Coordinates of C-alpha atoms and ligand atoms in Angstrom, one line a residue:
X21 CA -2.6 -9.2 25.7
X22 CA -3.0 -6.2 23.4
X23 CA -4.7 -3.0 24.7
X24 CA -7.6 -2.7 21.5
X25 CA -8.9 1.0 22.0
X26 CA -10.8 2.8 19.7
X27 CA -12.4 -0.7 18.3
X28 CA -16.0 -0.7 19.7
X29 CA -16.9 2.3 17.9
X30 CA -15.7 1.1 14.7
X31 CA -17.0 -2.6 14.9
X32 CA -20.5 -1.1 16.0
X33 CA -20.6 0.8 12.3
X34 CA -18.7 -2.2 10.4
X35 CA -21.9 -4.3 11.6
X36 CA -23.8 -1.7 9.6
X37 CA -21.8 -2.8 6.5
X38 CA -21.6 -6.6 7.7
X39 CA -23.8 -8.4 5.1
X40 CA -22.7 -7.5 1.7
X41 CA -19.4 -8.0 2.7
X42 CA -20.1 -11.2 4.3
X43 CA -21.7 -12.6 1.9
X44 CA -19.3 -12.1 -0.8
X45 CA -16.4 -13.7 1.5
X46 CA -18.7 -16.7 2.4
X47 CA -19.0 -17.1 -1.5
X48 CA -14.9 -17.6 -1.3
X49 CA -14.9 -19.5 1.3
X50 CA -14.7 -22.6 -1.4
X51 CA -11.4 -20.8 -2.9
X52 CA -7.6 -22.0 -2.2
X53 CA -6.4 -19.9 0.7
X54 CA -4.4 -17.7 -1.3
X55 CA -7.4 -16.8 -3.4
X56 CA -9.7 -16.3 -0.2
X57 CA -7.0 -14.2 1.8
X58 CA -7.1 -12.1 -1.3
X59 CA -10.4 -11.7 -1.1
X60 CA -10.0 -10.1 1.8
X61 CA -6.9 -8.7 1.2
X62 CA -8.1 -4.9 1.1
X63 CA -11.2 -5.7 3.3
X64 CA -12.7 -2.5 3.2
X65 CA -12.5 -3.4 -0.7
X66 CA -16.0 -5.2 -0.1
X67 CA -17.9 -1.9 -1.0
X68 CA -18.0 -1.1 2.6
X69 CA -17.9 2.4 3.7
X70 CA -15.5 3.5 5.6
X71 CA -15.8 5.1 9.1
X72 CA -15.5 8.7 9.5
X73 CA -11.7 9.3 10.9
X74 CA -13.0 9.1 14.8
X75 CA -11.2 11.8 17.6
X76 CA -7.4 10.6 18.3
X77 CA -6.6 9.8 15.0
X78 CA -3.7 11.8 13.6
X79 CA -4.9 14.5 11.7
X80 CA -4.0 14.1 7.8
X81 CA -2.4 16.5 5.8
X82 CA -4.4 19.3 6.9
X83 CA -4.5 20.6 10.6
X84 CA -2.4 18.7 12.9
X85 CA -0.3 17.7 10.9
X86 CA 3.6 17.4 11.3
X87 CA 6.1 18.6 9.0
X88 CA 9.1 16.6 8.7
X89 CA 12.7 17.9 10.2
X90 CA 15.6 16.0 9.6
X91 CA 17.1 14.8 12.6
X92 CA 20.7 14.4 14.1
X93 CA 21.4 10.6 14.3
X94 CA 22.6 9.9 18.1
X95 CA 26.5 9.8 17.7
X96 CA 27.0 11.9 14.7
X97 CA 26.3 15.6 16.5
X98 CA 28.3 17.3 18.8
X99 CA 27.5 20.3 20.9
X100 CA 26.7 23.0 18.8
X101 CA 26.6 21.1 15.8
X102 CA 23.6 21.9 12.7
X103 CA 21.6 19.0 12.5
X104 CA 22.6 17.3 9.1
X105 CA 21.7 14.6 7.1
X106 CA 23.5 11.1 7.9
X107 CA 23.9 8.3 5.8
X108 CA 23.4 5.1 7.9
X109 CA 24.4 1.7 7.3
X110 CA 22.0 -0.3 5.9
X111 CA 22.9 -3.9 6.2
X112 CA 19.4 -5.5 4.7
X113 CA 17.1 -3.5 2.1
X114 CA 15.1 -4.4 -0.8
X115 CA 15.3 -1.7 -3.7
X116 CA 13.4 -2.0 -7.4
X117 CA 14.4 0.7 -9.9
X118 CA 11.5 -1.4 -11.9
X119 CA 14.2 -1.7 -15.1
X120 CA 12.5 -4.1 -17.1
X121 CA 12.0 -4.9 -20.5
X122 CA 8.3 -6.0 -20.4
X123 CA 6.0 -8.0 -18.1
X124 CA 8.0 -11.2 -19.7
X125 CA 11.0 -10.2 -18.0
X126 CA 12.1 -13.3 -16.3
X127 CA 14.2 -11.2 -13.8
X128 CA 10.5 -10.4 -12.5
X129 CA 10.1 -13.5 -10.8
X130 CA 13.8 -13.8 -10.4
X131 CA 13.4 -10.7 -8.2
X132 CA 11.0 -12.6 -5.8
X133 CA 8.0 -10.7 -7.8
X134 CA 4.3 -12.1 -8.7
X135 CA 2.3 -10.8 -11.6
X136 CA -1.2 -11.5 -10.0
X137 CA -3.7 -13.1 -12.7
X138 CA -7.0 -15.2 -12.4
X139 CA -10.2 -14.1 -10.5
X140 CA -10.3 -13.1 -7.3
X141 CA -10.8 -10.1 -4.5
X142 CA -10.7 -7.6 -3.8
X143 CA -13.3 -5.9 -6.1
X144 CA -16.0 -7.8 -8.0
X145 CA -14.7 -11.4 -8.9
X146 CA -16.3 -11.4 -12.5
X147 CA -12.8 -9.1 -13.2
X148 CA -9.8 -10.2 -13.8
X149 CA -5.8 -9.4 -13.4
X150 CA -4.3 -9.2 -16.0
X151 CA -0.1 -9.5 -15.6
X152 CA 0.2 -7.8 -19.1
X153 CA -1.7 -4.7 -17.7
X154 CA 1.9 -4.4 -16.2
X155 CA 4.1 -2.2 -18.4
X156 CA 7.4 -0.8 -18.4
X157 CA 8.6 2.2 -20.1
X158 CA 11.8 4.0 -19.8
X159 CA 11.0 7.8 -18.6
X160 CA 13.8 10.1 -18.9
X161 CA 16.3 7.0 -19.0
X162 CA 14.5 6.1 -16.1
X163 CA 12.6 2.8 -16.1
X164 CA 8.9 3.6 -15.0
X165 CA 6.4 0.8 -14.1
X166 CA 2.7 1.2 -15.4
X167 CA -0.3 -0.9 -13.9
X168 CA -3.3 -0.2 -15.9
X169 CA -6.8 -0.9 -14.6
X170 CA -9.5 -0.8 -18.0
X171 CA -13.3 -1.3 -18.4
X172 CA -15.8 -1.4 -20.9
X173 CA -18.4 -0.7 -18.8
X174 CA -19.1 -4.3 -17.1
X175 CA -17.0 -6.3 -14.4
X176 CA -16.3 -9.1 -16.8
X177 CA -14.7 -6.5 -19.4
X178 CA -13.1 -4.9 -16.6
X179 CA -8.9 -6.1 -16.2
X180 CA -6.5 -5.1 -13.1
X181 CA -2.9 -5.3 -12.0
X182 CA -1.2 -6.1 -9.1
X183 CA 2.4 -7.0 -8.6
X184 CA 3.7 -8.2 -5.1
X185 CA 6.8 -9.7 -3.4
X186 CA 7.5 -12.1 -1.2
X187 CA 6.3 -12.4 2.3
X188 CA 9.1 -11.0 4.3
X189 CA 8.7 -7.4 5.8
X190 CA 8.0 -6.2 9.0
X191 CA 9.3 -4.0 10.9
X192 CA 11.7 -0.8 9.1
X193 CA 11.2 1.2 6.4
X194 CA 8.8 1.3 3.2
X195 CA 9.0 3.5 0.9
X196 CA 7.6 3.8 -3.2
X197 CA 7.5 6.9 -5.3
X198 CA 4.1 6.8 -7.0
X199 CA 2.3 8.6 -9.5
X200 CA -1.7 8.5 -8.8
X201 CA -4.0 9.9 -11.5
X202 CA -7.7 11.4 -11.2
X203 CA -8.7 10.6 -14.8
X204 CA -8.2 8.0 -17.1
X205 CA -5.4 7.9 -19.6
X206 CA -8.3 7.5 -22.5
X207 CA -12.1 7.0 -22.0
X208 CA -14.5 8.6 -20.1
X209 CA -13.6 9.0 -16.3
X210 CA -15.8 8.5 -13.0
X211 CA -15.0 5.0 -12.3
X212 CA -13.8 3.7 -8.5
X213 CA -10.5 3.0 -9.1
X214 CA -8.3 2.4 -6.0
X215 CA -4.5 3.0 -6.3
X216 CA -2.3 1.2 -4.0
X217 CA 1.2 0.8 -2.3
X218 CA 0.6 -1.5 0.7
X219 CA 1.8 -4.7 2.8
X220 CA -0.3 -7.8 4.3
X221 CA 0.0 -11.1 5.9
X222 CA -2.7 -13.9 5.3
X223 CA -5.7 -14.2 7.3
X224 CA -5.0 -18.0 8.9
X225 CA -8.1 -17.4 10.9
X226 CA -11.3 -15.2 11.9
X227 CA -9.7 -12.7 14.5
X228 CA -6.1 -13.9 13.5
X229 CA -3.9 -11.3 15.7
X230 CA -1.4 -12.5 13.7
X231 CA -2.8 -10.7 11.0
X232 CA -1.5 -7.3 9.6
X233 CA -1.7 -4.5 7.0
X234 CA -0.6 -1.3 5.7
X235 CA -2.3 0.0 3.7
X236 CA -1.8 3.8 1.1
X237 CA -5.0 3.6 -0.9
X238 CA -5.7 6.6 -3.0
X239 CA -9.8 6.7 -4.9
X240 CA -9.6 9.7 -7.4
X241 CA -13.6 9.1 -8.0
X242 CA -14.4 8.5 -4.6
X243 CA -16.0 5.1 -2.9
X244 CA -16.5 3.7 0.2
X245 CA -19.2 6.5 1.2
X246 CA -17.1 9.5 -0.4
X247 CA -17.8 11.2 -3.2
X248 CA -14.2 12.7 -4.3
X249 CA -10.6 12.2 -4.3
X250 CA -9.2 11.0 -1.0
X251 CA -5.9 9.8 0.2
X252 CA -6.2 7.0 2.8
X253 CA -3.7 5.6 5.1
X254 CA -5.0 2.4 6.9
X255 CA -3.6 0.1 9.7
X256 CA -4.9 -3.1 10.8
X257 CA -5.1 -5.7 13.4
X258 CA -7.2 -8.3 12.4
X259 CA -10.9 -9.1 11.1
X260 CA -13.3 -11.4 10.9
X261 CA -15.1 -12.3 7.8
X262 CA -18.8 -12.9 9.0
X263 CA -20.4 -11.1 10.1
X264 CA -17.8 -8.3 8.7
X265 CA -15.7 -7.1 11.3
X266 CA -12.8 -5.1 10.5
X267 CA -10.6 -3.8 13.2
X268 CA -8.3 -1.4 11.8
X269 CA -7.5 2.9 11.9
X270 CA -7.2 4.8 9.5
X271 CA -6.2 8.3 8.3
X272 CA -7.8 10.3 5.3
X273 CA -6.7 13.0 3.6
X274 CA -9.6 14.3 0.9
X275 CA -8.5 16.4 -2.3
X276 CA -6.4 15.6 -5.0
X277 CA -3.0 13.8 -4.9
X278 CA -2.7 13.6 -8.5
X279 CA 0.5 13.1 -10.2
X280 CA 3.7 11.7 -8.4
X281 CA 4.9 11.3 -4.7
X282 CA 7.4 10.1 -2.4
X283 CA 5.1 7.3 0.0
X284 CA 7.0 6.2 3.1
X285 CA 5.9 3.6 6.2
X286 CA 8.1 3.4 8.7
X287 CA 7.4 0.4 11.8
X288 CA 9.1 -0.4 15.1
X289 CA 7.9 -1.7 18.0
X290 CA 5.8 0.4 19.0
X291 CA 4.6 3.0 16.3
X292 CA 3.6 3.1 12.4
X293 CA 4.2 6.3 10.8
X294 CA 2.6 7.1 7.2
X295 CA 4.9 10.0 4.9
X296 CA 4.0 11.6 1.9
X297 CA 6.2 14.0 0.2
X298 CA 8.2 14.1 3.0
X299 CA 5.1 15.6 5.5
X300 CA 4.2 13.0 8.5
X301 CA 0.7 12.1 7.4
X302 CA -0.2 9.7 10.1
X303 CA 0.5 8.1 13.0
X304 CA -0.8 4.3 14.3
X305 CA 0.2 2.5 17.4
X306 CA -0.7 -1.0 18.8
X307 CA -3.0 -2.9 18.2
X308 CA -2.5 -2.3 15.0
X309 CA 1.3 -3.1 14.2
X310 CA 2.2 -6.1 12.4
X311 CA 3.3 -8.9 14.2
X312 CA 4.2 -11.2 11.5
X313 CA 6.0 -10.9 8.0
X314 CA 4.1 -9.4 5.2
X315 CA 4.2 -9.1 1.8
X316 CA 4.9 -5.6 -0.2
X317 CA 2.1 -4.7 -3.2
X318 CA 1.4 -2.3 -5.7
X319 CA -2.3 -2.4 -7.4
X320 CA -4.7 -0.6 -8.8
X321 CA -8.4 -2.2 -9.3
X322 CA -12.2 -1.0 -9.0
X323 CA -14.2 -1.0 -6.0
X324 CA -17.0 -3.4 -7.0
X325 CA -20.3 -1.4 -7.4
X326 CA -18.2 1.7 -8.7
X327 CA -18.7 1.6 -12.0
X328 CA -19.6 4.5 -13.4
X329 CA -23.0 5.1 -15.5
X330 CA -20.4 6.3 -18.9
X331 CA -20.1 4.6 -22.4
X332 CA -17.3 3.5 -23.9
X333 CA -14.0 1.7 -22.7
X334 CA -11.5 3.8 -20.5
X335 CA -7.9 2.7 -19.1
X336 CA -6.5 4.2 -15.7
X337 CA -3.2 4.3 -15.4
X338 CA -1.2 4.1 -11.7
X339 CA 2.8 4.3 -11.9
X340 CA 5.5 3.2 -9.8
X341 CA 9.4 4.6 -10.0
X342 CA 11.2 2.5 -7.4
X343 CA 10.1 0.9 -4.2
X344 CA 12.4 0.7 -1.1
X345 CA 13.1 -1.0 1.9
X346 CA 15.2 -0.6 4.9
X347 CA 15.0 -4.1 7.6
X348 CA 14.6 -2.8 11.2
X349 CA 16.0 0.8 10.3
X350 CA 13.6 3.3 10.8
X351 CA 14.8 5.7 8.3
X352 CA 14.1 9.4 7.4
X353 CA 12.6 10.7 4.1
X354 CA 16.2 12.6 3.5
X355 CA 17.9 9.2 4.2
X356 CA 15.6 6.9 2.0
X357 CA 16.5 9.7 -0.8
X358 CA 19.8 9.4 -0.2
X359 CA 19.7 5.4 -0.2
X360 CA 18.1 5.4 -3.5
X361 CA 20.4 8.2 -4.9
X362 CA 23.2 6.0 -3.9
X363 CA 22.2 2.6 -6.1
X364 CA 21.5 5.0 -8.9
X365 CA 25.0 6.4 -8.5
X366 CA 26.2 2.8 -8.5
X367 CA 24.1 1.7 -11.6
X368 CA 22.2 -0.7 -9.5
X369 CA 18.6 -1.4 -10.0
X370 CA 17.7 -4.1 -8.0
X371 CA 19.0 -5.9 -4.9
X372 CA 17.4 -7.6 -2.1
X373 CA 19.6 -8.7 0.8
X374 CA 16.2 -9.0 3.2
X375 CA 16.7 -12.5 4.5
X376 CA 13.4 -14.8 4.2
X377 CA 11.7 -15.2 7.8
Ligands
CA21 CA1 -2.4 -7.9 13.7
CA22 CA1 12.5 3.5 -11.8

């Protein structure tokens, strides 16, 4: 039986929130079970607030937290040796340089990739997601993927983007360089948008333990109860869809982390541990590691009630270099560097040798 500290405090002000939320769930409750679990699949994506960090949580990128050192691996320093980087073997990984031609690039699916489309959560389900928001553009001779999240002003003019992979990843080493933005690419700007590198399982049931989720969610404009940009790192154990009960921690860091960065999620048995740039940005322990396989995704989408009071259309833009990941390895940020460095070296783009579960 898993030890759940720290939950009462956030159930007792999720209850707070429970209605909205619960209502809009129940209203899915009709959907396929894909559609519902997506629904769900941010759940603080219901237009709940969040709950203030609460004491014990790791300390985001401001006081307390941790700078990143690389580390000797065990075996490769002797007495008196400099710590230096190592290049471990990695024997399965999943890496994406995102080289394609367009969103009708057949090596998409190929890859084990889904271009979500249709109506569904999270966010306000008269929207809709829309696989040729998903561009590709070469950058430098390197091959950038854009997902673009656009309005006119009303949730049935308003189109997201979300690609994700199949549902095998647990425990090793995520990582995605991303490029957030805190204004749109052309329009007027102060819309909830929330930009996301992240992982889930399905909900098979109210309280599922088996349930899990990692979540990087940046909101340039705010939402959930905050007014500006914030950076939010969020683990979960379960929850239950009515009344609303989440059960998950989470991490904040507020300001602006416009423009690109290196995000990284490393999982073992017993810890999660959230980098960006490098920088340790949180920590997470039980009960809130994943016990089954999840799936990796990238969105971005608006928080339903965030539209702001603007005219005109407007088109946010999130990007996404690469995405990585090491099976059962818990890498560093120097090694995950060096991993990537090393397909580009070889001309390779994509390979996936992650067995399914
Ligand atoms: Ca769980
Ligand atoms: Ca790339």
């Amino acid at each position: 039986m898993k030890k759940r500290p720290r939950t009462t405090l956030r159930l007792r002000v999720a209850a707070a929130v429970a209605a909205a939320a619960g209502l809009m769930c129940t209203a899915l409750a009709a959907l396929p079970a894909s559609a519902a679990t997506d629904c769900h699949r941010t759940p603080s994506g219901v237009a709940a607030p969040r709950v203030l960090p609460e004491p014990g949580d790791t300390g985001a990128a401001g006081a307390g937290a941790t700078y990143f050192w690389m580390r000797p691996q065990q075996g490769h320093t002797g007495p008196g040796d400099a710590p230096r980087t190592t290049t471990p073997r990695v024997t399965s990984a999943l890496f994406d340089d995102f080289n394609y031609t367009g969103n009708d690039d057949s090596r998409i699916t190929e890859h084990g990739w889904t271009l979500k489309s249709g109506s569904s959560g999270p966010g306000n389900l008269a929207a809709t997601w829309a696989p040729e928001n998903i561009t590709f553009a070469s950058q430098d001779g390197n091959s950038i993927m854009n997902l673009e999240t656009n309005t006119d002003g009303t949730y049935e003019g308003t189109h997201e983007s979300e690609i994700f992979h199949k549902r095998k990843f647990k425990n090793g080493t995520y990582a995605a360089r991303v490029r957030f933005s805190d204004a749109p690419r052309t329009g007027p700007d102060g819309d909830q948008v929330v930009q996301t590198f992240f992982t889930i399982t399905p909900l098979a049931y109210d309280n599922d333990p088996n349930y899990g989720e990692l979540d990087f969610e940046y909101r340039p404009n705010g939402g959930w109860g905050e007014g500006g940009s914030i950076l939010s790192t969020t683990s979960w154990e379960t929850y239950q869809s009515y009344p609303w009960q989440p059960v998950y921690t989470h991490t904040d860091s507020r300001g602006s982390y416009a423009g690109w960065h290196d995000l990284m999620i490393t999982v073992d048995d017993t810890t999660i541990r959230y980098y960006v740039d490098g920088r340790l940005f949180a920590t997470h322990g039980e009960p809130y590691l994943p016990e089954t396989p999840m799936s990796i995704h990238f969105n971005q989408w608006m928080i339903d009630g965030g539209l702001a009071a603007v005219t005109g259309p407007r088109a946010y833009d999130e990007k996404v270099d690469y995405v990585y990941f090491a099976k059962d390895q818990v890498l560093t940020p120097d090694q995950v560097r060096a991993q990537v460095a090393s397909y580009r070296s070889r001309g390779v783009h994509f390979e996936d040798s992650v067995p399914n579960p």
